[in-house]
């Protein structure tokens, strides 16, 4: 059978440097399909959808709330042509009640070991409207195989000639339950590491020298974290991740394993955060601060002080977002109960547009502070320039190790030469 797999486009934030990474969810899903399924994949962010392409079934994978309405539009076009459409992915789980009305079937949960039944039902003409596995036991994590990265065109994912990262995950689930996050709803509050031999197997299949390790957090089990980094060292990859354990031994192993830079939440102006950033830099690891604005604990003065603090602590990059009450989060439940959400247009749920009434200021003032944060932090050097410097730093490190991509070498030396050295290149 022929399955057409689609990843809908979404509007990028105007204040951020625009680039596209190869999507992870669709190719992980594709790896769970039976061998007899012939898969064709389109990422609408980098190529057009061919609605006339022959196929038996259409599958739409949605990760972000801002993809939901576009996904519905795509389904409408295919269904008008007589094709049946199956929805899945994180955003489908968050918006399942509405998505059902736009689909022939909606799949909720993790797909490993479960798609055979769905496709059997389709072949017998008995496709169910909803396949809800979210309340059932998760599939064995050892059943997660290498993602189908062969399905996308790697050449489409570069930014001004610089090769973008490939996405990879070594675990599922998260033992934390952060206020604005939906992970507890989506994957449960249980840390589920993949067996290390499966991790190694997948790393060996990835040709790209640069990775984004997309696990919710690597700081969930110290011994596992150390083992992971030890196993990654021989691959000589350069990688980005979310938070790493704040421990000298672990940071040293991370650096040896190729840690390039990390996303570190900056939630206050404490000395702990200041020292945390310094310790990353001391180990040659860059830091992109992730800063959430509009929490109920924040006043306008708090936000301004936080922005001033960010300029003091030598962050390599900063990404500002506004508190967004995504469905199935505690924030959504609280704000909905309090009558504080005024905008339910999912296209606006992009973490850059205020859709609720903050506690200590107007929505309009929070939007202004969001713009002020971006403008103030990047006043001396643009985000694109800072990001490009990080890429050039890593290219030079690859050259020193003999793992560089030739086009990056020329680009790095032409653009920055010896001036690219900085904390993340030490």
mmCIF file of C-alpha atoms in Angstrom, residues 223-367:
data_model
loop_
_atom_site.group_PDB
_atom_site.id
_atom_site.type_symbol
_atom_site.label_atom_id
_atom_site.label_comp_id
_atom_site.label_asym_id
_atom_site.label_seq_id
_atom_site.Cartn_x
_atom_site.Cartn_y
_atom_site.Cartn_z
ATOM 1 C CA UNK A 223 24.056 7.315 35.818
ATOM 2 C CA UNK A 224 22.103 7.001 32.581
ATOM 3 C CA UNK A 225 23.249 10.457 31.523
ATOM 4 C CA UNK A 226 26.900 9.586 32.097
ATOM 5 C CA UNK A 227 26.535 6.294 30.216
ATOM 6 C CA UNK A 228 24.860 8.077 27.302
ATOM 7 C CA UNK A 229 27.658 10.611 26.986
ATOM 8 C CA UNK A 230 30.359 7.939 27.220
ATOM 9 C CA UNK A 231 28.698 6.003 24.412
ATOM 10 C CA UNK A 232 28.376 9.151 22.285
ATOM 11 C CA UNK A 233 32.060 10.099 22.464
ATOM 12 C CA UNK A 234 33.287 7.766 19.665
ATOM 13 C CA UNK A 235 30.705 9.139 17.216
ATOM 14 C CA UNK A 236 32.299 12.606 17.308
ATOM 15 C CA UNK A 237 28.950 14.297 16.827
ATOM 16 C CA UNK A 238 28.321 17.943 17.730
ATOM 17 C CA UNK A 239 24.977 18.274 19.420
ATOM 18 C CA UNK A 240 22.428 20.563 21.028
ATOM 19 C CA UNK A 241 20.107 19.511 23.843
ATOM 20 C CA UNK A 242 17.867 20.676 26.618
ATOM 21 C CA UNK A 243 19.209 20.890 30.155
ATOM 22 C CA UNK A 244 22.192 18.801 31.255
ATOM 23 C CA UNK A 245 22.800 17.875 34.906
ATOM 24 C CA UNK A 246 24.726 20.600 36.757
ATOM 25 C CA UNK A 247 27.598 18.357 37.800
ATOM 26 C CA UNK A 248 31.313 18.748 36.861
ATOM 27 C CA UNK A 249 31.758 15.083 35.932
ATOM 28 C CA UNK A 250 28.649 15.050 33.751
ATOM 29 C CA UNK A 251 29.474 18.376 32.100
ATOM 30 C CA UNK A 252 32.974 17.125 31.333
ATOM 31 C CA UNK A 253 31.581 13.955 29.741
ATOM 32 C CA UNK A 254 29.059 16.027 27.795
ATOM 33 C CA UNK A 255 31.850 18.192 26.425
ATOM 34 C CA UNK A 256 33.863 15.113 25.433
ATOM 35 C CA UNK A 257 30.753 13.699 23.759
ATOM 36 C CA UNK A 258 30.417 16.828 21.616
ATOM 37 C CA UNK A 259 27.951 19.068 23.476
ATOM 38 C CA UNK A 260 27.758 22.187 21.325
ATOM 39 C CA UNK A 261 25.217 24.268 23.207
ATOM 40 C CA UNK A 262 22.238 23.713 25.490
ATOM 41 C CA UNK A 263 18.859 25.286 26.057
ATOM 42 C CA UNK A 264 18.806 26.487 29.638
ATOM 43 C CA UNK A 265 15.674 27.922 31.227
ATOM 44 C CA UNK A 266 16.420 31.256 32.901
ATOM 45 C CA UNK A 267 13.618 31.890 35.343
ATOM 46 C CA UNK A 268 15.176 34.329 37.828
ATOM 47 C CA UNK A 269 18.201 36.566 38.442
ATOM 48 C CA UNK A 270 19.871 34.332 41.009
ATOM 49 C CA UNK A 271 23.560 33.639 41.421
ATOM 50 C CA UNK A 272 22.715 30.001 40.740
ATOM 51 C CA UNK A 273 21.703 30.839 37.171
ATOM 52 C CA UNK A 274 24.745 33.081 36.738
ATOM 53 C CA UNK A 275 27.085 30.301 37.909
ATOM 54 C CA UNK A 276 25.205 27.672 35.913
ATOM 55 C CA UNK A 277 25.835 29.545 32.680
ATOM 56 C CA UNK A 278 29.484 30.050 33.649
ATOM 57 C CA UNK A 279 29.957 26.321 34.309
ATOM 58 C CA UNK A 280 28.601 25.473 30.870
ATOM 59 C CA UNK A 281 31.019 27.947 29.326
ATOM 60 C CA UNK A 282 33.905 26.632 31.430
ATOM 61 C CA UNK A 283 33.330 23.256 29.747
ATOM 62 C CA UNK A 284 33.192 24.785 26.264
ATOM 63 C CA UNK A 285 29.402 24.468 25.986
ATOM 64 C CA UNK A 286 27.391 27.389 24.645
ATOM 65 C CA UNK A 287 24.089 28.440 26.211
ATOM 66 C CA UNK A 288 20.813 29.545 24.668
ATOM 67 C CA UNK A 289 18.651 30.940 27.436
ATOM 68 C CA UNK A 290 14.950 30.136 27.170
ATOM 69 C CA UNK A 291 12.981 32.865 28.878
ATOM 70 C CA UNK A 292 9.266 32.683 29.597
ATOM 71 C CA UNK A 293 7.451 36.002 30.066
ATOM 72 C CA UNK A 294 3.999 36.548 31.543
ATOM 73 C CA UNK A 295 3.921 34.145 34.478
ATOM 74 C CA UNK A 296 1.600 35.153 37.287
ATOM 75 C CA UNK A 297 4.606 35.752 39.530
ATOM 76 C CA UNK A 298 6.098 38.356 37.165
ATOM 77 C CA UNK A 299 5.511 42.085 37.289
ATOM 78 C CA UNK A 300 6.656 44.514 34.631
ATOM 79 C CA UNK A 301 9.659 45.436 36.783
ATOM 80 C CA UNK A 302 10.528 41.742 37.209
ATOM 81 C CA UNK A 303 10.617 41.274 33.450
ATOM 82 C CA UNK A 304 12.800 44.338 32.917
ATOM 83 C CA UNK A 305 15.231 43.210 35.632
ATOM 84 C CA UNK A 306 15.381 39.758 34.062
ATOM 85 C CA UNK A 307 16.266 41.198 30.670
ATOM 86 C CA UNK A 308 19.027 43.333 32.216
ATOM 87 C CA UNK A 309 20.343 40.221 33.965
ATOM 88 C CA UNK A 310 20.492 38.289 30.696
ATOM 89 C CA UNK A 311 22.789 40.920 29.232
ATOM 90 C CA UNK A 312 25.150 40.460 32.185
ATOM 91 C CA UNK A 313 25.605 36.698 32.166
ATOM 92 C CA UNK A 314 27.130 36.202 28.707
ATOM 93 C CA UNK A 315 24.432 34.094 27.081
ATOM 94 C CA UNK A 316 25.272 33.071 23.540
ATOM 95 C CA UNK A 317 21.631 33.297 22.486
ATOM 96 C CA UNK A 318 18.292 34.027 24.102
ATOM 97 C CA UNK A 319 14.861 32.880 23.011
ATOM 98 C CA UNK A 320 11.940 34.808 24.486
ATOM 99 C CA UNK A 321 8.452 33.359 24.614
ATOM 100 C CA UNK A 322 5.231 34.477 26.212
ATOM 101 C CA UNK A 323 3.294 32.212 28.525
ATOM 102 C CA UNK A 324 0.892 30.284 26.301
ATOM 103 C CA UNK A 325 -1.936 28.178 27.779
ATOM 104 C CA UNK A 326 -1.766 25.155 25.501
ATOM 105 C CA UNK A 327 -4.658 22.688 25.922
ATOM 106 C CA UNK A 328 -4.145 19.905 28.477
ATOM 107 C CA UNK A 329 -1.719 21.944 30.581
ATOM 108 C CA UNK A 330 -2.321 23.235 34.077
ATOM 109 C CA UNK A 331 -1.961 26.753 32.735
ATOM 110 C CA UNK A 332 -4.821 26.180 30.304
ATOM 111 C CA UNK A 333 -7.042 24.664 32.985
ATOM 112 C CA UNK A 334 -6.320 27.510 35.427
ATOM 113 C CA UNK A 335 -6.760 30.341 32.942
ATOM 114 C CA UNK A 336 -9.883 28.803 31.418
ATOM 115 C CA UNK A 337 -11.472 28.416 34.860
ATOM 116 C CA UNK A 338 -10.555 32.008 35.697
ATOM 117 C CA UNK A 339 -11.942 33.331 32.409
ATOM 118 C CA UNK A 340 -8.584 34.792 31.373
ATOM 119 C CA UNK A 341 -8.181 33.301 27.878
ATOM 120 C CA UNK A 342 -9.554 35.687 25.239
ATOM 121 C CA UNK A 343 -8.154 34.145 22.022
ATOM 122 C CA UNK A 344 -8.761 30.549 20.892
ATOM 123 C CA UNK A 345 -7.341 30.894 17.381
ATOM 124 C CA UNK A 346 -4.730 28.111 17.349
ATOM 125 C CA UNK A 347 -2.673 29.986 14.738
ATOM 126 C CA UNK A 348 -1.927 32.484 17.517
ATOM 127 C CA UNK A 349 -0.651 29.823 19.946
ATOM 128 C CA UNK A 350 2.941 30.254 18.791
ATOM 129 C CA UNK A 351 4.491 31.401 22.101
ATOM 130 C CA UNK A 352 4.983 34.855 20.598
ATOM 131 C CA UNK A 353 1.466 36.228 20.819
ATOM 132 C CA UNK A 354 -0.411 36.982 24.042
ATOM 133 C CA UNK A 355 -3.743 35.125 24.153
ATOM 134 C CA UNK A 356 -4.664 35.595 27.825
ATOM 135 C CA UNK A 357 -5.005 38.334 30.449
ATOM 136 C CA UNK A 358 -1.831 38.455 32.599
ATOM 137 C CA UNK A 359 -2.169 38.990 36.333
ATOM 138 C CA UNK A 360 -0.009 42.112 36.790
ATOM 139 C CA UNK A 361 -0.358 43.955 33.482
ATOM 140 C CA UNK A 362 -2.542 44.198 30.403
ATOM 141 C CA UNK A 363 -2.173 41.774 27.522
ATOM 142 C CA UNK A 364 -1.068 44.685 25.345
ATOM 143 C CA UNK A 365 1.698 45.615 27.809
ATOM 144 C CA UNK A 366 2.980 42.031 27.964
ATOM 145 C CA UNK A 367 3.123 41.982 24.170
#
